[in-house]
CSV table of C-alpha atoms (C1' of nucleotides) in Angstrom, one decimal:
chain,number,residue,atom,x,y,z
A,231,MET,CA,44.6,30.0,75.4
A,232,ARG,CA,41.3,31.1,74.1
A,233,HIS,CA,42.3,31.1,70.5
A,234,ALA,CA,43.2,27.4,70.4
A,235,ARG,CA,39.6,26.4,71.2
A,236,SER,CA,38.1,28.8,68.7
A,237,ASN,CA,40.5,27.2,66.2
A,238,GLY,CA,39.3,23.7,67.0
A,239,GLN,CA,35.7,24.9,66.7
A,240,VAL,CA,36.3,26.1,63.2
A,241,ILE,CA,37.7,22.8,62.2
A,242,ARG,CA,34.8,21.0,63.8
A,243,TYR,CA,32.2,23.1,61.9
A,244,ALA,CA,34.2,22.7,58.7
A,245,ASP,CA,34.0,19.0,59.1
A,246,MET,CA,30.3,19.2,59.6
A,247,PHE,CA,29.9,21.3,56.5
A,248,ALA,CA,32.1,18.9,54.6
A,249,ALA,CA,29.8,16.0,55.6
A,250,MET,CA,26.8,17.9,54.4
A,251,GLY,CA,28.7,19.0,51.3
A,252,ALA,CA,27.7,16.1,49.1
A,253,ALA,CA,24.2,15.7,47.6
A,254,PRO,CA,23.7,12.1,48.7
A,255,ARG,CA,24.5,12.9,52.3
A,256,LEU,CA,22.5,16.1,52.3
A,257,ARG,CA,19.5,14.0,51.0
A,258,ILE,CA,20.1,11.5,53.8
A,259,LEU,CA,20.1,14.2,56.4
A,260,ARG,CA,16.9,15.8,55.0
A,261,LEU,CA,15.2,12.4,55.0
A,262,LEU,CA,16.2,11.8,58.6
A,263,LEU,CA,15.0,15.3,59.6
A,264,ALA,CA,11.7,14.7,58.0
A,265,ALA,CA,11.4,11.4,59.8
A,266,HIS,CA,12.5,12.8,63.2
A,267,PRO,CA,12.5,11.8,65.9
A,268,ARG,CA,11.8,8.2,65.0
A,269,GLY,CA,14.5,8.2,62.3
A,270,LEU,CA,14.8,5.5,59.7
A,271,VAL,CA,16.5,2.1,59.3
A,272,ALA,CA,19.4,2.0,56.8
A,273,GLY,CA,17.4,-0.2,54.5
A,274,ALA,CA,14.6,2.4,54.2
A,275,ILE,CA,17.1,5.1,53.4
A,276,ARG,CA,18.7,2.9,50.8
A,277,GLN,CA,15.3,2.1,49.2
A,278,ARG,CA,14.2,5.7,49.1
A,279,LEU,CA,17.4,7.1,47.7
A,280,GLY,CA,18.4,4.2,45.5
A,281,ILE,CA,21.9,4.0,46.9
A,282,PRO,CA,23.8,0.7,47.0
A,283,ALA,CA,24.1,-0.6,50.5
A,284,SER,CA,27.8,-0.3,50.9
A,285,THR,CA,27.9,3.2,49.5
A,286,LEU,CA,25.1,4.2,51.9
A,287,SER,CA,26.9,2.7,54.8
A,288,HIS,CA,29.9,4.9,54.1
A,289,HIS,CA,27.9,8.0,53.8
A,290,LEU,CA,26.1,7.2,57.1
A,291,ASP,CA,29.6,6.7,58.7
A,292,THR,CA,30.7,10.1,57.4
A,293,LEU,CA,27.7,11.8,58.9
A,294,ARG,CA,28.0,9.9,62.2
A,295,ASP,CA,31.7,10.7,62.5
A,296,VAL,CA,31.1,14.4,62.6
A,297,GLY,CA,28.2,14.0,65.0
A,298,LEU,CA,25.3,14.8,62.7
A,299,LEU,CA,23.7,11.4,63.1
A,300,ARG,CA,23.0,9.0,65.9
A,301,VAL,CA,22.4,5.3,65.5
A,302,ARG,CA,20.7,2.6,67.7
A,303,ARG,CA,20.3,-1.1,67.1
A,304,GLU,CA,17.0,-2.8,67.3
A,305,GLY,CA,17.3,-6.4,66.4
A,306,THR,CA,18.9,-6.7,63.0
A,307,PHE,CA,17.9,-3.2,62.2
A,308,LEU,CA,19.9,-0.1,62.7
A,309,TRP,CA,17.9,3.1,63.3
A,310,TYR,CA,19.5,6.3,62.2
A,311,THR,CA,18.4,9.6,63.5
A,312,ALA,CA,19.6,13.2,63.0
A,313,ASN,CA,21.5,14.7,66.0
A,314,THR,CA,19.5,17.8,66.6
A,315,ASP,CA,22.0,19.1,69.2
A,316,SER,CA,24.8,19.3,66.6
A,317,LEU,CA,22.5,20.9,64.0
A,318,GLN,CA,21.4,23.5,66.5
A,319,GLN,CA,25.0,24.3,67.3
A,320,LEU,CA,25.8,24.6,63.6
A,321,MET,CA,22.9,26.9,63.0
A,322,ASN,CA,23.9,29.1,65.9
A,323,PHE,CA,27.5,29.2,64.7
A,324,LEU,CA,26.4,30.4,61.3
A,325,TYR,CA,24.1,32.9,62.8
A,326,ALA,CA,26.8,34.2,65.1
A,327,GLU,CA,29.3,34.6,62.3
A,328,CYS,CA,26.8,36.3,60.0
A,329,CYS,CA,24.7,38.4,62.3
A,330,THR,CA,26.4,38.7,65.7
A,331,ARG,CA,30.1,38.9,65.2
A,332,SER,CA,29.4,41.0,62.1
A,333,GLN,CA,26.3,42.6,60.8
A,334,ALA,CA,26.7,41.0,57.4
A,335,VAL,CA,23.2,39.6,57.4
A,336,ALA,CA,20.6,41.7,59.3
A,337,PRO,CA,19.1,39.4,61.9
A,338,ASP,CA,15.5,40.3,60.8
A,339,ARG,CA,16.3,38.9,57.4
A,340,CYS,CA,16.5,35.4,58.8
A,341,VAL,CA,13.3,33.3,58.6
A,342,LEU,CA,13.7,32.3,62.2
A,343,VAL,CA,13.7,35.8,63.5
A,344,ARG,CA,10.9,36.9,61.2
A,345,GLN,CA,8.7,34.0,62.4
A,346,ALA,CA,9.5,34.8,66.0
A,347,LEU,CA,8.6,38.5,65.6
A,348,ALA,CA,5.6,38.1,63.4
A,349,PRO,CA,2.1,38.0,64.8
A,350,PRO,CA,0.5,34.6,64.6
A,351,MET,CA,-1.0,33.8,61.2
A,352,ARG,CA,-4.7,33.8,60.9
A,353,LYS,CA,-6.1,30.7,59.3
A,354,VAL,CA,-8.1,31.4,56.2
A,355,ASN,CA,-10.9,29.4,54.7
A,356,SER,CA,-10.4,27.4,51.5
B,204,MET,CA,7.7,19.0,37.9
B,205,ARG,CA,8.2,20.4,41.4
B,206,HIS,CA,10.6,17.7,42.3
B,207,ALA,CA,13.2,18.7,39.8
B,208,ARG,CA,13.7,22.1,41.3
B,209,SER,CA,13.9,20.9,44.8
B,210,ASN,CA,16.5,18.4,43.6
B,211,GLY,CA,18.6,21.2,42.1
B,212,GLN,CA,18.3,23.2,45.2
B,213,VAL,CA,19.7,20.4,47.3
B,214,ILE,CA,22.7,20.2,44.9
B,215,ARG,CA,23.2,23.9,45.2
B,216,TYR,CA,23.2,23.9,48.9
B,217,ALA,CA,25.4,20.8,49.0
B,218,ASP,CA,27.9,22.7,46.9
B,219,MET,CA,27.8,25.6,49.2
B,220,PHE,CA,28.3,23.4,52.2
B,221,ALA,CA,31.2,21.7,50.4
B,222,ALA,CA,32.8,25.0,49.8
B,223,MET,CA,32.6,25.8,53.5
B,224,GLY,CA,33.7,22.3,54.4
B,225,ALA,CA,37.4,23.0,54.5
B,226,ALA,CA,39.1,24.8,57.4
B,227,PRO,CA,41.1,27.3,55.3
B,228,ARG,CA,37.9,28.3,53.4
B,229,LEU,CA,35.8,28.6,56.4
B,230,ARG,CA,38.5,30.8,57.9
B,231,ILE,CA,38.4,33.0,54.8
B,232,LEU,CA,34.7,33.3,55.0
B,233,ARG,CA,34.8,34.3,58.7
B,234,LEU,CA,37.4,36.9,58.0
B,235,LEU,CA,35.3,38.4,55.2
B,236,LEU,CA,32.3,38.4,57.4
B,237,ALA,CA,34.1,40.2,60.1
B,238,ALA,CA,35.3,42.7,57.6
B,239,HIS,CA,31.9,43.2,56.0
B,240,PRO,CA,30.8,45.1,54.1
B,241,ARG,CA,34.2,46.5,53.0
B,242,GLY,CA,35.7,43.1,52.5
B,243,LEU,CA,39.4,42.4,52.1
B,244,VAL,CA,41.9,42.4,49.3
B,245,ALA,CA,43.4,39.0,48.5
B,246,GLY,CA,46.8,40.0,49.8
B,247,ALA,CA,45.4,40.9,53.2
B,248,ILE,CA,43.7,37.5,53.5
B,249,ARG,CA,46.9,35.8,52.5
B,250,GLN,CA,48.9,37.7,55.1
B,251,ARG,CA,46.4,37.0,57.9
B,252,LEU,CA,46.0,33.4,57.2
B,253,GLY,CA,49.5,32.6,56.0
B,254,ILE,CA,48.3,30.8,52.9
B,255,PRO,CA,50.5,30.8,49.7
B,256,ALA,CA,49.0,33.1,47.1
B,257,SER,CA,48.2,30.4,44.5
B,258,THR,CA,46.6,28.2,47.1
B,259,LEU,CA,44.5,31.1,48.4
B,260,SER,CA,43.5,32.0,44.9
B,261,HIS,CA,42.0,28.6,44.4
B,262,HIS,CA,40.1,28.7,47.6
B,263,LEU,CA,38.7,32.1,46.7
B,264,ASP,CA,37.7,30.6,43.4
B,265,THR,CA,35.9,27.7,45.1
B,266,LEU,CA,34.0,30.0,47.3
B,267,ARG,CA,33.1,32.4,44.5
B,268,ASP,CA,32.0,29.5,42.2
B,269,VAL,CA,29.2,28.6,44.6
B,270,GLY,CA,28.2,32.2,45.1
B,271,LEU,CA,29.4,32.7,48.7
B,272,LEU,CA,31.8,35.5,47.6
B,273,ARG,CA,31.8,38.5,45.4
B,274,VAL,CA,34.8,40.2,44.0
B,275,ARG,CA,35.5,43.7,42.6
B,276,ARG,CA,38.6,45.1,41.1
B,277,GLU,CA,40.1,48.4,42.3
B,278,GLY,CA,43.3,49.2,40.5
B,279,THR,CA,45.6,46.2,40.9
B,280,PHE,CA,43.7,45.1,44.0
B,281,LEU,CA,40.9,42.6,44.1
B,282,TRP,CA,38.4,43.2,46.9
B,283,TYR,CA,36.6,40.1,48.1
B,284,THR,CA,33.4,40.3,50.1
B,285,ALA,CA,31.0,37.8,51.5
B,286,ASN,CA,27.8,37.4,49.6
B,287,THR,CA,25.2,37.9,52.3
B,288,ASP,CA,22.3,36.9,50.1
B,289,SER,CA,23.6,33.4,49.6
B,290,LEU,CA,24.4,33.1,53.3
B,291,GLN,CA,21.0,34.2,54.2
B,292,GLN,CA,19.5,31.6,51.8
B,293,LEU,CA,21.7,28.9,53.3
B,294,MET,CA,20.7,29.8,56.9
B,295,ASN,CA,17.0,29.8,55.9
B,296,PHE,CA,17.4,26.4,54.1
B,297,LEU,CA,18.9,24.9,57.2
B,298,TYR,CA,16.2,26.4,59.4
B,299,ALA,CA,13.5,25.2,57.1
B,300,GLU,CA,14.8,21.6,57.1
B,301,CYS,CA,15.4,21.5,60.9
B,302,CYS,CA,12.5,23.5,62.3
B,303,THR,CA,9.8,24.0,59.7
B,304,ARG,CA,9.6,20.9,57.5
B,305,SER,CA,10.2,18.9,60.7
B,306,GLN,CA,10.3,19.7,64.3
B,307,ALA,CA,13.7,18.3,64.8
B,308,VAL,CA,15.1,21.4,66.4
B,309,ALA,CA,12.6,23.5,68.3
B,310,PRO,CA,12.6,27.0,66.9
B,311,ASP,CA,13.1,28.6,70.3
B,312,ARG,CA,16.3,26.7,70.7
B,313,CYS,CA,17.9,28.8,68.0
B,314,VAL,CA,19.9,31.8,69.0
B,315,LEU,CA,18.2,33.9,66.4
B,316,VAL,CA,14.7,33.2,67.8
B,317,ARG,CA,15.8,33.5,71.4
B,318,GLN,CA,17.3,36.9,70.6
B,319,ALA,CA,14.2,38.1,68.9
B,320,LEU,CA,11.9,36.9,71.7
B,321,ALA,CA,14.1,38.0,74.6
B,322,PRO,CA,13.5,41.3,76.3
B,323,PRO,CA,16.2,43.9,75.6
B,324,MET,CA,19.3,43.5,77.8
B,325,ARG,CA,19.8,46.1,80.4
B,326,LYS,CA,23.3,47.6,80.3
B,327,VAL,CA,25.2,47.2,83.5
B,328,ASN,CA,27.8,49.5,84.9
B,329,SER,CA,31.5,48.3,85.1
C,270,DC,C1',57.9,51.7,27.0
C,271,DG,C1',60.0,49.4,31.2
C,272,DC,C1',59.3,48.2,35.7
C,273,DA,C1',57.1,47.0,40.1
C,274,DT,C1',53.3,45.1,42.5
C,275,DG,C1',49.1,42.4,43.2
C,276,DA,C1',46.8,38.4,41.8
C,277,DT,C1',45.8,34.5,38.9
C,278,DT,C1',46.8,30.5,36.0
C,279,DC,C1',49.9,26.7,34.7
C,280,DG,C1',51.9,22.4,35.8
C,281,DA,C1',52.7,18.7,38.6
C,282,DT,C1',52.4,16.1,42.9
C,283,DT,C1',50.1,14.2,46.7
C,284,DA,C1',46.3,13.1,49.3
C,285,DT,C1',41.5,12.3,50.0
C,286,DA,C1',36.8,11.1,48.6
C,287,DC,C1',33.3,8.6,46.1
C,288,DT,C1',31.5,4.4,44.4
C,289,DA,C1',30.2,-0.3,44.5
C,290,DG,C1',30.6,-5.6,44.1
C,291,DA,C1',31.9,-9.3,47.0
C,292,DA,C1',32.7,-11.1,51.5
C,293,DA,C1',31.9,-11.1,56.3
C,294,DG,C1',29.5,-9.9,60.7
C,295,DA,C1',25.2,-9.5,63.6
C,296,DC,C1',20.9,-10.9,64.9
C,297,DG,C1',16.5,-13.5,65.1
C,298,DA,C1',13.7,-17.5,64.1
C,299,DA,C1',12.8,-22.2,63.2
D,300,DT,C1',22.7,-24.9,64.6
D,301,DT,C1',21.4,-23.5,60.1
D,302,DC,C1',19.3,-20.3,57.5
D,303,DG,C1',17.7,-15.7,55.9
D,304,DT,C1',17.8,-10.8,56.4
D,305,DC,C1',19.9,-6.5,57.5
D,306,DT,C1',24.0,-4.1,57.5
D,307,DT,C1',28.7,-3.4,57.6
D,308,DT,C1',33.7,-4.1,56.2
D,309,DC,C1',36.9,-5.4,52.6
D,310,DT,C1',39.0,-4.4,48.4
D,311,DA,C1',39.8,-1.8,44.6
D,312,DG,C1',39.2,1.4,40.8
D,313,DT,C1',38.1,6.0,39.5
D,314,DA,C1',37.5,10.7,40.3
D,315,DT,C1',38.0,14.9,42.6
D,316,DA,C1',40.4,18.0,45.7
D,317,DA,C1',44.4,20.3,48.1
D,318,DT,C1',48.7,22.2,47.7
D,319,DC,C1',52.3,25.3,46.0
D,320,DG,C1',56.5,27.0,43.0
D,321,DA,C1',57.1,29.0,38.7
D,322,DA,C1',55.3,31.5,35.0
D,323,DT,C1',51.9,34.6,33.4
D,324,DC,C1',48.5,38.3,33.3
D,325,DA,C1',46.7,42.9,34.9
D,326,DT,C1',47.3,47.4,36.3
D,327,DG,C1',49.4,51.9,37.5
D,328,DC,C1',53.4,54.8,37.4
D,329,DG,C1',57.5,57.2,36.0
DNA sequence: CGCATGATTCGATTATACTAGAAAGACGAA
DNA sequence: TTCGTCTTTCTAGTATAATCGAATCATGCG
């Protein structure tokens, strides 16, 4: 049944949106994207955002549970990185819903498409 | 202070993600996008998704509060439509974080860019 | 007005999420 | 092994969200 899968997909993306739907977690994600692909150790995130360690750990868990983060250990440090595959899927889902399945948002009004279509910028002095 | 604004923007997008972060609401949004630009009356959404009227009303409120929905009255009916401006901003935020501010996701791995770059499909018989 | 219909608000319950101090686990170095 | 550091789990309190029946509001019609 094709519908069952599509149903599960909606739940999956809803979970991802929910994980991003809290300011502390969205900030974490932004930080990790800016630090990509190296990522950051938990302590560095804690220090930059001023979040208590236990609170941060739960937020990282939430993001990891939905597949938005990956983690690898290096000695006593845990390196967190954004999972770009998931983010890509999420963007494509959003684009599909808004611009493909419907014409709600015209494709050429998305930054991505505008950039792809635009002639390369000329660098200007000063 | 530039930081304050960026801070507020993060909160705004987090709120939008949170609103989409529940399966019933994401389904509502999908439905309204598919029905764009006409939208749907509340009763039609209720019937299609099988949600009790009062529950649905709260979900619609949540989506409207963050600016993802618009509503207009026509007689006793309330027509709900997706707010494409907000969705566009949200997509562009996501793209900026993933592909511009960082190179986490290569721009050409986004459906949008691929579509814009690809040569037009040739229509095939049968 | 009196009534029917569409939709929201009220009221209440239940469930889930957020937060964070304290304790415990994991690892490396001496 | 003992210690120190990094991080997570435990525990618990508070807050917010989800749900839905009943009551209410809004509108149009006869």
